[in-house]
mmCIF file of C-alpha atoms and ligand atoms in Angstrom:
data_model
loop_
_atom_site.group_PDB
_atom_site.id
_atom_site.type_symbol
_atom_site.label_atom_id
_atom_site.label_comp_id
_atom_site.label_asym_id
_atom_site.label_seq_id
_atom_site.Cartn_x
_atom_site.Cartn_y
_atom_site.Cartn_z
ATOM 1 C CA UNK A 2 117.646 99.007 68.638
ATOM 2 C CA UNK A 3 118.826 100.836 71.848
ATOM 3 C CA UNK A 4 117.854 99.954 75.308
ATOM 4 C CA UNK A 5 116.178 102.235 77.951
ATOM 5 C CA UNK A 6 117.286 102.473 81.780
ATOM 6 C CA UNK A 7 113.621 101.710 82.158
ATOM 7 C CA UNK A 8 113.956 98.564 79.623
ATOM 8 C CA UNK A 9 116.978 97.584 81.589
ATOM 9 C CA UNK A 10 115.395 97.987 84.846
ATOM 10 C CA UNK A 11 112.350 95.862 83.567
ATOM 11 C CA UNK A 12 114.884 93.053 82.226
ATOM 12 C CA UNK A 13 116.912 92.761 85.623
ATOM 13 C CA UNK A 14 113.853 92.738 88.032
ATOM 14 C CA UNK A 15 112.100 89.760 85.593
ATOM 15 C CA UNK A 16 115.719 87.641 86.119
ATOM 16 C CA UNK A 17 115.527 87.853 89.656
ATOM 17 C CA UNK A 18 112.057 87.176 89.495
ATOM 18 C CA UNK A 19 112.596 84.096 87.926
ATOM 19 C CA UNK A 20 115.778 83.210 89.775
ATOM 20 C CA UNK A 21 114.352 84.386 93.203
ATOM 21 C CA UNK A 22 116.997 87.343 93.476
ATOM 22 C CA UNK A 23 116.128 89.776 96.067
ATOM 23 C CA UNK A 24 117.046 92.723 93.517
ATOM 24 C CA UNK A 25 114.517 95.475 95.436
ATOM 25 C CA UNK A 26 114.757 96.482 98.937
ATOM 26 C CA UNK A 27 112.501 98.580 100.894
ATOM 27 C CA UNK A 28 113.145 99.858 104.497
ATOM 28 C CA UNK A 29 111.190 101.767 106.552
ATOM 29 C CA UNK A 30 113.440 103.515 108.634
ATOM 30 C CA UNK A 31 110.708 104.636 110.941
ATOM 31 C CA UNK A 32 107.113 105.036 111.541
ATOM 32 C CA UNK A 33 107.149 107.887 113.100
ATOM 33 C CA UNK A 34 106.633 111.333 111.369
ATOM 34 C CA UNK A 35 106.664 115.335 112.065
ATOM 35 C CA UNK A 36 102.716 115.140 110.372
ATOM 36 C CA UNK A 37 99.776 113.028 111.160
ATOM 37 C CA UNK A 38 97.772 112.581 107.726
ATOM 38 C CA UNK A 39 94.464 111.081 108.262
ATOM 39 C CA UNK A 40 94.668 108.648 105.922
ATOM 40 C CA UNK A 41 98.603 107.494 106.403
ATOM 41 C CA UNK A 42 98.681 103.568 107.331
ATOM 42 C CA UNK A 43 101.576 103.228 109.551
ATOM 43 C CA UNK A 44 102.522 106.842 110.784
ATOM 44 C CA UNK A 45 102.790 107.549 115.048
ATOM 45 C CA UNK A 46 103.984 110.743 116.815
ATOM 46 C CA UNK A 47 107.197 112.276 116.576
ATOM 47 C CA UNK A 48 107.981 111.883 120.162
ATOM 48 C CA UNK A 49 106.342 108.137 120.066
ATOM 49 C CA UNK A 50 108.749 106.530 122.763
ATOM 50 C CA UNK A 51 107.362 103.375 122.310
ATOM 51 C CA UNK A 52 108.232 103.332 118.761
ATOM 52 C CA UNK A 53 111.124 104.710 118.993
ATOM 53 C CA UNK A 54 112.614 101.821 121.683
ATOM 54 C CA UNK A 55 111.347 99.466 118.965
ATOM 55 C CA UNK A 56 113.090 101.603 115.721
ATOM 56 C CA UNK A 57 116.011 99.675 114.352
ATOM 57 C CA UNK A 58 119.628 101.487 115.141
ATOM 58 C CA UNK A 59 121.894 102.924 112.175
ATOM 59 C CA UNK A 60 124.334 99.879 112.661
ATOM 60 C CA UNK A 61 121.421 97.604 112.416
ATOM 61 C CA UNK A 62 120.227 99.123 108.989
ATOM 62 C CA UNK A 63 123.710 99.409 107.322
ATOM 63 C CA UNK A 64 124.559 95.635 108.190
ATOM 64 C CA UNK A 65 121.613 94.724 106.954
ATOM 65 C CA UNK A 66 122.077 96.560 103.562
ATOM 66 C CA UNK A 67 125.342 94.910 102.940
ATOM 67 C CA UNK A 68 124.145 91.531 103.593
ATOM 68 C CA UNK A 69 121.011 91.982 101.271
ATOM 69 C CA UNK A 70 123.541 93.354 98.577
ATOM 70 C CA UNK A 71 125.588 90.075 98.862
ATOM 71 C CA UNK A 72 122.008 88.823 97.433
ATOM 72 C CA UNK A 73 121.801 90.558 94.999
ATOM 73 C CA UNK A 74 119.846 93.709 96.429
ATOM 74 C CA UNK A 75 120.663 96.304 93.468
ATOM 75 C CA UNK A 76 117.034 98.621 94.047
ATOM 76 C CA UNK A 77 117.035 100.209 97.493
ATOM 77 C CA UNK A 78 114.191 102.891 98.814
ATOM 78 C CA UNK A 79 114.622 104.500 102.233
ATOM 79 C CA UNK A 80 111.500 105.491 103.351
ATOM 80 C CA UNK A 81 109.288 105.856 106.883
ATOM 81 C CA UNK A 82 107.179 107.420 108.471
ATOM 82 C CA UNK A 83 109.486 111.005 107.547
ATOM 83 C CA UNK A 84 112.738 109.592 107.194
ATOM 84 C CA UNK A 85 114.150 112.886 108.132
ATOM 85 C CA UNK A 86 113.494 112.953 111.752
ATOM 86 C CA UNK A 87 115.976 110.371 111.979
ATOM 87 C CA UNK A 88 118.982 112.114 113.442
ATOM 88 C CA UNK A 89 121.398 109.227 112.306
ATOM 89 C CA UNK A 90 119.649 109.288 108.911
ATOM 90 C CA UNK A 91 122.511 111.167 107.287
ATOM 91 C CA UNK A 92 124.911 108.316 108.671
ATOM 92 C CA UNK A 93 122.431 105.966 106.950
ATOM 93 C CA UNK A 94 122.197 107.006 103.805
ATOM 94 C CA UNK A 95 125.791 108.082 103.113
ATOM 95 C CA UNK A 96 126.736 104.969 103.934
ATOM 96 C CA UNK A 97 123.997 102.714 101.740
ATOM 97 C CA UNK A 98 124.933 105.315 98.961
ATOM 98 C CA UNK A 99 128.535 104.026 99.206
ATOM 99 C CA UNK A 100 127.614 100.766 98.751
ATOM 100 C CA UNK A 101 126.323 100.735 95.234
ATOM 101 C CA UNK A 102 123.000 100.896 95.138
ATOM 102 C CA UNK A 103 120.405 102.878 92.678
ATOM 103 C CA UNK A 104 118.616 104.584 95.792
ATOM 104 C CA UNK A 105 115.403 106.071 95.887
ATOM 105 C CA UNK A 106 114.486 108.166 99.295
ATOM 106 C CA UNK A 107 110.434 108.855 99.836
ATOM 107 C CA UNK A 108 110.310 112.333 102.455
ATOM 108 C CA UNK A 109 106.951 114.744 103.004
ATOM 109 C CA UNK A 110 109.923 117.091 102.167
ATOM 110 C CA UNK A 111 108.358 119.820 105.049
ATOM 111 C CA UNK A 112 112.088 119.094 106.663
ATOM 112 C CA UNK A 113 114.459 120.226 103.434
ATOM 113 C CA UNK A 114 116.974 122.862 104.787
ATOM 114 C CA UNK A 115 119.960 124.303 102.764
ATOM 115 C CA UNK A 116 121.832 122.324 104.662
ATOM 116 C CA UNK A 117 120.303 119.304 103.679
ATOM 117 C CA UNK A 118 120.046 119.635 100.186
ATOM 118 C CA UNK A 119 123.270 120.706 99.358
ATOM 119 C CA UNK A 120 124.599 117.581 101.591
ATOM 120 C CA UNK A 121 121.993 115.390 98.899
ATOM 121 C CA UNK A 122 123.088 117.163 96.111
ATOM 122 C CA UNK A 123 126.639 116.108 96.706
ATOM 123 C CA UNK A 124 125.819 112.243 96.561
ATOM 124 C CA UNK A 125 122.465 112.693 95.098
ATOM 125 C CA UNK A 126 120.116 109.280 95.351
ATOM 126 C CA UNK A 127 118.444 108.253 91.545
ATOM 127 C CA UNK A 128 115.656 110.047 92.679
ATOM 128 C CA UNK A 129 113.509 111.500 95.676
ATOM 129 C CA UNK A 130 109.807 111.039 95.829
ATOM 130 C CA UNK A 131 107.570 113.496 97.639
ATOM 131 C CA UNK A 132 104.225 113.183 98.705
ATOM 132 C CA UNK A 133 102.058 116.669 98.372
ATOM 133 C CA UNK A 134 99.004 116.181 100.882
ATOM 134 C CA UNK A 135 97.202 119.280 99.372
ATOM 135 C CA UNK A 136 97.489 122.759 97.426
ATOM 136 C CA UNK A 137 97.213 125.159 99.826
ATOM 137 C CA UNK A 138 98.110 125.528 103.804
ATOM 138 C CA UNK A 139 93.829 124.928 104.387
ATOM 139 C CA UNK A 140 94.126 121.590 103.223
ATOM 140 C CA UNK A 141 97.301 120.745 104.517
ATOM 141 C CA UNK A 142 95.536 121.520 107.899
ATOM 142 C CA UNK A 143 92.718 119.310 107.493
ATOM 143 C CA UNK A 144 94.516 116.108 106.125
ATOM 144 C CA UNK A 145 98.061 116.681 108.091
ATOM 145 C CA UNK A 146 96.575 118.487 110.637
ATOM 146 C CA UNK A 147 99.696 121.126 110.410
ATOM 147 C CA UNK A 148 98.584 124.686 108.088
ATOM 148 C CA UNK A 149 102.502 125.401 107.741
ATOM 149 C CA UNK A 150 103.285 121.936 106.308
ATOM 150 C CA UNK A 151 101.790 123.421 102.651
ATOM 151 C CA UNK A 152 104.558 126.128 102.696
ATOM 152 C CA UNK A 153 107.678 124.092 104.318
ATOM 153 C CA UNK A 154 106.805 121.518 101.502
ATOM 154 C CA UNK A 155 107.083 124.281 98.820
ATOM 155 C CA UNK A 156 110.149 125.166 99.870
ATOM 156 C CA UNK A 157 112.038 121.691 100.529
ATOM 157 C CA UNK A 158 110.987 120.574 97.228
ATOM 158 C CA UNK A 159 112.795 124.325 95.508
ATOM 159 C CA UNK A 160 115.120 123.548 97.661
ATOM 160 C CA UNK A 161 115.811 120.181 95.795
ATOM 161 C CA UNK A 162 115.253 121.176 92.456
ATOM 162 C CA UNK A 163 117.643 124.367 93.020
ATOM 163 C CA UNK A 164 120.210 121.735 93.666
ATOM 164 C CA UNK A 165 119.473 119.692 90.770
ATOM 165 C CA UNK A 166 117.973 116.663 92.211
ATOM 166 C CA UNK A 167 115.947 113.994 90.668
ATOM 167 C CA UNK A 168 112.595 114.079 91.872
ATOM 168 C CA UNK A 169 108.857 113.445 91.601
ATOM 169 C CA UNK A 170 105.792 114.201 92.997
ATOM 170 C CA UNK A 171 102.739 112.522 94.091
ATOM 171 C CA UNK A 172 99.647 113.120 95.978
ATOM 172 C CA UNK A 173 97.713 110.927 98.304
ATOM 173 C CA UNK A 174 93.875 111.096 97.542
ATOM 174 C CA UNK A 175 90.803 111.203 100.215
ATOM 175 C CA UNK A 176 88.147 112.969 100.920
ATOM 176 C CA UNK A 177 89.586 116.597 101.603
ATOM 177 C CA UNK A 178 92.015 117.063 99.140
ATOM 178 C CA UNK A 179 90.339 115.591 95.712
ATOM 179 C CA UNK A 180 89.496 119.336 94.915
ATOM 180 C CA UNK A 181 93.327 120.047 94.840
ATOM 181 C CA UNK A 182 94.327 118.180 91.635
ATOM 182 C CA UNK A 183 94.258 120.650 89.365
ATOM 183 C CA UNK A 184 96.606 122.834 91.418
ATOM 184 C CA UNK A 185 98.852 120.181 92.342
ATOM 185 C CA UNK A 186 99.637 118.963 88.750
ATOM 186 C CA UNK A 187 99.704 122.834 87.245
ATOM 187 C CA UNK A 188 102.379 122.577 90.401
ATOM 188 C CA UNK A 189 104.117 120.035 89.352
ATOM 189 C CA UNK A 190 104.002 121.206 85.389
ATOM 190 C CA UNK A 191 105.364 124.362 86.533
ATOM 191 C CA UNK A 192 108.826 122.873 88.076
ATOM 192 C CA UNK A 193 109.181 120.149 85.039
ATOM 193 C CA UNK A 194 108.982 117.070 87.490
ATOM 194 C CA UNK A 195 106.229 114.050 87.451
ATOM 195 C CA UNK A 196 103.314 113.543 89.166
ATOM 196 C CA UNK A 197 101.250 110.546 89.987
ATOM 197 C CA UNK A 198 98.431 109.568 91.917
ATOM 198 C CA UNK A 199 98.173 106.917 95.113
ATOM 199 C CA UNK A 200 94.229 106.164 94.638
ATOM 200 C CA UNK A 201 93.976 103.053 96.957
ATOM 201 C CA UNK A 202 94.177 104.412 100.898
ATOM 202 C CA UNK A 203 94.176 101.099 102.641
ATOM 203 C CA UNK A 204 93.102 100.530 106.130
ATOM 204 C CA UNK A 205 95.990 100.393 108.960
ATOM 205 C CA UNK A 206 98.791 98.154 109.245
ATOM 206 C CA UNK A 207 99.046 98.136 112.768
ATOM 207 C CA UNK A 208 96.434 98.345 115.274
ATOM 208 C CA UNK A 209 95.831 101.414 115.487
ATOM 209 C CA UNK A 210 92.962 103.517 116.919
ATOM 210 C CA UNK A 211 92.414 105.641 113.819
ATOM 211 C CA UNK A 212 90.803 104.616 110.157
ATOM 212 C CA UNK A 213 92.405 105.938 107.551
ATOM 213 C CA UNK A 214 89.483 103.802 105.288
ATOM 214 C CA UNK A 215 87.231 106.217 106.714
ATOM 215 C CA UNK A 216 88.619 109.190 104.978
ATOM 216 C CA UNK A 217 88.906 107.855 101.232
ATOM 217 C CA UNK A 218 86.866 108.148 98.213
ATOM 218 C CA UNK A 219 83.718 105.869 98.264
ATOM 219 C CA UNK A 220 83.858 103.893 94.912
ATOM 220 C CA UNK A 221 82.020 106.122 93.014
ATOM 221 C CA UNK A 222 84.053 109.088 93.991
ATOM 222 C CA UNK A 223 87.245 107.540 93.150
ATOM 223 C CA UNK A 224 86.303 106.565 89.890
ATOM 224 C CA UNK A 225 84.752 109.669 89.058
ATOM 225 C CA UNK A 226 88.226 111.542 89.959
ATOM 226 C CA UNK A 227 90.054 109.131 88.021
ATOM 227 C CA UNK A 228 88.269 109.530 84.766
ATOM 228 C CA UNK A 229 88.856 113.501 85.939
ATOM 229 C CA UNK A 230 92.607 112.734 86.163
ATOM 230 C CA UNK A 231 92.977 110.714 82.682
ATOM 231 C CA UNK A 232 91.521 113.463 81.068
ATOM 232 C CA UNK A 233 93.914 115.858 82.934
ATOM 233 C CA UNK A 234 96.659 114.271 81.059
ATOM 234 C CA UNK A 235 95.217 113.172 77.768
ATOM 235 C CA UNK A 236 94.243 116.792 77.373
ATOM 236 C CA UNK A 237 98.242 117.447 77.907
ATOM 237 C CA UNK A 238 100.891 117.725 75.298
ATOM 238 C CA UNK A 239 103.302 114.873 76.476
ATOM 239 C CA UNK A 240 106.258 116.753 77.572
ATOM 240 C CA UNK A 241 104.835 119.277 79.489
ATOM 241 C CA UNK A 242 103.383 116.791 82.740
ATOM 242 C CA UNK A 243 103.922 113.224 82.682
ATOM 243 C CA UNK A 244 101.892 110.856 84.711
ATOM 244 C CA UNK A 245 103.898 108.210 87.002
ATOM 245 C CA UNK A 246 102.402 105.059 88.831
ATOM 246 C CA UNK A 247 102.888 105.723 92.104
ATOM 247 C CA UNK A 248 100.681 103.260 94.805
ATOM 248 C CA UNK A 249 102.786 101.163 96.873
ATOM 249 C CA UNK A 250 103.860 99.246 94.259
ATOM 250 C CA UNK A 251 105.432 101.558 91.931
ATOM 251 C CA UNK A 252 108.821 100.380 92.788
ATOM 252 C CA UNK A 253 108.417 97.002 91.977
ATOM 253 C CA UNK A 254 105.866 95.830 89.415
ATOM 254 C CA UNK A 255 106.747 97.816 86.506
ATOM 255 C CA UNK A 256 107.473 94.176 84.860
ATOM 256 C CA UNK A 257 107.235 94.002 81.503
ATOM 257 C CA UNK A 258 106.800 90.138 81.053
ATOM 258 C CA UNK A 259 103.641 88.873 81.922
ATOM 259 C CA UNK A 260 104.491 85.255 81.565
ATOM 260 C CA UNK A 261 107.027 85.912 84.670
ATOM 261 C CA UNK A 262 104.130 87.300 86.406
ATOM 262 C CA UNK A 263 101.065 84.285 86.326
ATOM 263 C CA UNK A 264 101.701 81.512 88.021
ATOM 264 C CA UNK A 265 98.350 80.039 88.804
ATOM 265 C CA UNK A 266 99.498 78.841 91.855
ATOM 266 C CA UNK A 267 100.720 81.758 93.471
ATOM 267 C CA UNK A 268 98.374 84.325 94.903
ATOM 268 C CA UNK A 269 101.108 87.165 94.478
ATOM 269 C CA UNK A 270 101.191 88.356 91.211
ATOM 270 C CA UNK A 271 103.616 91.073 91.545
ATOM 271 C CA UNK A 272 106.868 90.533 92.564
ATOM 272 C CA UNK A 273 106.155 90.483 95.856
ATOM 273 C CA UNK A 274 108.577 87.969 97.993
ATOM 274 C CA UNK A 275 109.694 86.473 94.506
ATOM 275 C CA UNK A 276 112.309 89.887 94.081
ATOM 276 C CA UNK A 277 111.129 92.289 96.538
ATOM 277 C CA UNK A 278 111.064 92.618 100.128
ATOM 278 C CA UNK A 279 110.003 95.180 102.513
ATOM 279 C CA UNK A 280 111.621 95.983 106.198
ATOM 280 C CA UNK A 281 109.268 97.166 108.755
ATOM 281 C CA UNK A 282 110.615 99.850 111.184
ATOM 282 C CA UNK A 283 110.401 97.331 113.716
ATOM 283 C CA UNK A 284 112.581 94.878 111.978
ATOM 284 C CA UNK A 285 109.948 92.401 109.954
ATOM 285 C CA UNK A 286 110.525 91.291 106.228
ATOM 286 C CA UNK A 287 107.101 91.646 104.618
ATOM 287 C CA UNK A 288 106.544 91.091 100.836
ATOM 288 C CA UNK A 289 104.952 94.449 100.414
ATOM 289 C CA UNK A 290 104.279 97.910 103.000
ATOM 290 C CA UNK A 291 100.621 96.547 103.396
ATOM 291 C CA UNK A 292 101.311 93.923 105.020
ATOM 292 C CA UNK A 293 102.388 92.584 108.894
ATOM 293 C CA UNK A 294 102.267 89.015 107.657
ATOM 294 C CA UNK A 295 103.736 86.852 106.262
ATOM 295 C CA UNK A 296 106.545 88.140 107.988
ATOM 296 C CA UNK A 297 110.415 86.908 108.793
ATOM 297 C CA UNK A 298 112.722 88.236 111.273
ATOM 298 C CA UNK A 299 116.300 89.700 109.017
ATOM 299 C CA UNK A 300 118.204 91.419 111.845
ATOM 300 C CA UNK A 301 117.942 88.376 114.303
ATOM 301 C CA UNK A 302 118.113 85.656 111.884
ATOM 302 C CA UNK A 303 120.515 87.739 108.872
ATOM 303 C CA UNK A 304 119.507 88.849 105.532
ATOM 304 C CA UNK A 305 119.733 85.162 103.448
ATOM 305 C CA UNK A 306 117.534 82.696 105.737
ATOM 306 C CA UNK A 307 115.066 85.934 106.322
ATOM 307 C CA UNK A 308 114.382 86.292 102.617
ATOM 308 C CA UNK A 309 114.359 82.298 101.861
ATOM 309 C CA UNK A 310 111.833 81.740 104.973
ATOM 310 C CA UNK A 311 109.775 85.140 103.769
ATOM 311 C CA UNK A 312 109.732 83.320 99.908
ATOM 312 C CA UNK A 313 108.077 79.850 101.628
ATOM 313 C CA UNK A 314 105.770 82.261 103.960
ATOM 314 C CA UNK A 315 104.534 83.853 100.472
ATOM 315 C CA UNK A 316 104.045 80.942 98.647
ATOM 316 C CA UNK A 317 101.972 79.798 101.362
ATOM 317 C CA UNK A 318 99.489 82.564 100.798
ATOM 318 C CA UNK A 319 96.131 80.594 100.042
ATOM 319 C CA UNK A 320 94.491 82.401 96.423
ATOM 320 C CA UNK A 321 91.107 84.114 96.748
ATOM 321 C CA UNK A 322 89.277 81.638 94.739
ATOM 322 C CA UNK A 323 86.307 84.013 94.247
ATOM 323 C CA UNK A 324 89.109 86.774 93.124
ATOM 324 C CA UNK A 325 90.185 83.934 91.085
ATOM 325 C CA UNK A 326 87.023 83.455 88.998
ATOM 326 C CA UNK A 327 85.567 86.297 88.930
ATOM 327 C CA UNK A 328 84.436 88.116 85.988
ATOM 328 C CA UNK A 329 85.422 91.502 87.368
ATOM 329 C CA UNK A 330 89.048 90.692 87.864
ATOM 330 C CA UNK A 331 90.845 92.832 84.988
ATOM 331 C CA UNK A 332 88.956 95.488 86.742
ATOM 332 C CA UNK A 333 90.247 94.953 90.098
ATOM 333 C CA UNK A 334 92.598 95.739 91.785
ATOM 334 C CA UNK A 335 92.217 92.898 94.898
ATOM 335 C CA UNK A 336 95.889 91.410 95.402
ATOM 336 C CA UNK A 337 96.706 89.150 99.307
ATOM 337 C CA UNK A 338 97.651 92.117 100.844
ATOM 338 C CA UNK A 339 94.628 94.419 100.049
ATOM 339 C CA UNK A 340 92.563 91.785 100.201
ATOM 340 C CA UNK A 341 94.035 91.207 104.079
ATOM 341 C CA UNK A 342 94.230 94.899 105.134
ATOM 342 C CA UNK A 343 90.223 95.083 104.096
ATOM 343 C CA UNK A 344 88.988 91.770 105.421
ATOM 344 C CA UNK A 345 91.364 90.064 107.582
ATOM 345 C CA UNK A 346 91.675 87.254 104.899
ATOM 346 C CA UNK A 347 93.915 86.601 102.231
ATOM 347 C CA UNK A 348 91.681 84.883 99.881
ATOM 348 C CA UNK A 349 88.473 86.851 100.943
ATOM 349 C CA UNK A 350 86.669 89.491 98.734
ATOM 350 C CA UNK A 351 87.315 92.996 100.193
ATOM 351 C CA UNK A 352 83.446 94.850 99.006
ATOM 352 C CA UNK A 353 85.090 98.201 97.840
ATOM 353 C CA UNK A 354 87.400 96.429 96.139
ATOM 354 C CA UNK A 355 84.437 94.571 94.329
ATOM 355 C CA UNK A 356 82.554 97.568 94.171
ATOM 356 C CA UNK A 357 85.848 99.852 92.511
ATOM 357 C CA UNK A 358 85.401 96.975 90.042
ATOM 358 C CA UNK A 359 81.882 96.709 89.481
ATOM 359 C CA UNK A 360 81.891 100.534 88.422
ATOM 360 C CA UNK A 361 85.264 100.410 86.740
ATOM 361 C CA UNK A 362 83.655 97.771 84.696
ATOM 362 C CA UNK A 363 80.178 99.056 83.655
ATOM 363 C CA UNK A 364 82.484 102.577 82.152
HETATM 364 S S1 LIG B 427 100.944 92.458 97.351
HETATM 365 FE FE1 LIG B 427 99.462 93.890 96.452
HETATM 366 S S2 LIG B 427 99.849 95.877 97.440
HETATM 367 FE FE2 LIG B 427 101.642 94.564 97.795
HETATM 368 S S3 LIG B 427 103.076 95.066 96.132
HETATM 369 FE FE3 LIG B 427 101.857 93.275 95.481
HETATM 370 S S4 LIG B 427 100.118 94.123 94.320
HETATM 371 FE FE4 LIG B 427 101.032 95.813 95.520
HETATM 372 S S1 LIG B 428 87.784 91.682 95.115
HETATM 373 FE FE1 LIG B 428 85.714 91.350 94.286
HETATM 374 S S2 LIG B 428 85.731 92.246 92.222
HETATM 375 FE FE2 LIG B 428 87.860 92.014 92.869
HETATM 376 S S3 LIG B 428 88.444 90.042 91.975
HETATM 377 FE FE3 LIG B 428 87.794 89.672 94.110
HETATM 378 S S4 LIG B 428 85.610 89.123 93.958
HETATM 379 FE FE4 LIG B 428 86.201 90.084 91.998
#
């Protein structure tokens, strides 16, 4: 019997699971962006000096992607923020790309040029995934708070395709653009490419004065749009739109072997800090983008004792013993870093989490 990439993929990241191989990298080039979605959890201003003082240089980045591929780092996504605004993001990325890895870059696509795509399509990543925020330049206004962003994104992501590149869509749901669905996968159907759907808008990061919790779905709602959605695509012949995971874990926890995954012990039970790291534009190794803590410090202390100290930081995690024994947990999707965004708490019981469960249950 043959072998898929995705089989292969799923084989690899259960070994360095199990041999603590830090086989997926994500860095977050920067946190700032040329759009300011409502419900975004780490985004800042364009022109945000403070943040970009505290933004990690070019040099900085490309060291550190060499040392974390002497560990084994084979999975690498760029990502921000828009990692476009980044003038030295071309130096970046041509020079990760020469290093090996299977790179994935995540861009609102609103900053595709010519120029830029037929630079991509020369040493084209594995694949480039683009958030749409809406169908229409109305919506675009209300969640981005920029009208034009709807018709820049069109065109960057033609752009793309007209160049051949890999690439999938997803959307980001909350209160003002749930009516877009249907547009946005006929969209995506339209161009051949994937779509998915990132249902869980967690509160902020960082401090931050906005709430991007106070823009999502209540429980009901989100429920209710994704019985709408599974329908969408049952209702589809297969090859015409194809659904893809895609909340913050899509990267990482497409692992095929449970047993590798429970470990009664641990309160992560994706790969989180076990194979998979994140980078914080501000230089902190977190298991997952959720999170602030449990963090290590790479660029100061290098690549190797950041990702063994971040693996005894995780394992520290205390387990949500209510999480733990509760009836409602194959409905739920409460992990240590949701469960700290919501509450503050690793091993306390976030309510909409409970209450996404409760409903999810009772269908
Ligand atoms: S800790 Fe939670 S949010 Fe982070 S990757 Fe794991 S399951 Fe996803
Ligand atoms: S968050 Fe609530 S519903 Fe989910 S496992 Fe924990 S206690 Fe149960």
């Amino acid at each position: 019997m043959s072998t898929t990439w995705g089989q292969l993929g799923n084989k690899l990241i259960n070994q360095a699971k199990s041999k603590k191989i830090p086989i997926a990298g994500q860095f977050e080039l920067t946190s700032r962006c040329n759009l300011k979605c409502k419900m975004c959890y780490v985004a800042r201003p364009i022109n945000d000096k403070e943040a970009m003082h505290s933004e990690r240089s070019a040099e900085e980045w490309i060291r550190l992607a060499h040392e974390a591929r002497d560990e084994g780092m084979l999975y690498l996504l760029l990502t921000g923020g828009e990692i476009f605004i980044r003038p030295d993001f071309k130096r970046i990325y041509e020079e990760t790309s020469m290093m090996g890895f299977n790179i994935e870059l995540y861009t609102n696509a609103t900053m595709i040029t010519p120029e830029i795509a037929k630079w991509l399509s020369r040493i084209p990543p594995s694949r480039i995934g683009i958030t749409m925020y809406g169908a229409s330049p109305e919506t675009y206004g209300k969640v981005c708070g920029n009208a034009n962003g709807f018709e820049s994104a069109v065109r960057g992501i033609d752009l793309l395709l007209s160049k051949d590149i890999n690439l999938w869509l997803k959307t980001t749901v909350i209160q003002d653009n749930a009516k877009d669905f249907d547009e946005l996968a006929e969209f995506a159907e339209k161009r051949g490419v994937e779509f998915g759907i990132v249902n869980y808008i967690s509160p902020r990061r960082e401090d931050c004065s906005t709430c991007p919790e106070s823009h999502r779905l209540s429980p009901k709602e989100l429920i209710e749009y994704e019985l709408y959605v599974d329908k969408y695509f049952r209702d589809k012949p297969k090859e015409t739109l194809n659904k893809k995971q895609a909340d913050e874990c899509s990267n990482i926890t497409d692992v095929t072997d449970k047993k590798l995954i429970e470990n009664k012990n641990d309160a992560f039970k994706c790969p989180s800090g076990k194979c998979a790291f994140w980078v914080t534009w501000d230089g902190k190794m977190t298991p997952c983008a959720l999170m602030n803590n449990p963090h290590s410090s790479p660029f100061e202390k290098g690549f190797s004792a950041a990702w063994n100290e971040l693996q005894d930081l995780c394992s520290s995690v205390p387990i949500c013993r209510e999480c733990d024994q509760c009836s409602l947990k194959d409905y739920c999707m409460s992990c240590p870093a949701r469960l700290q965004v919501e509450t503050g708490f690793y091993d306390k019981p976030a309510q909409y989490l409970c209450e996404l469960a409760k409903i999810r249950k009772n269908l």
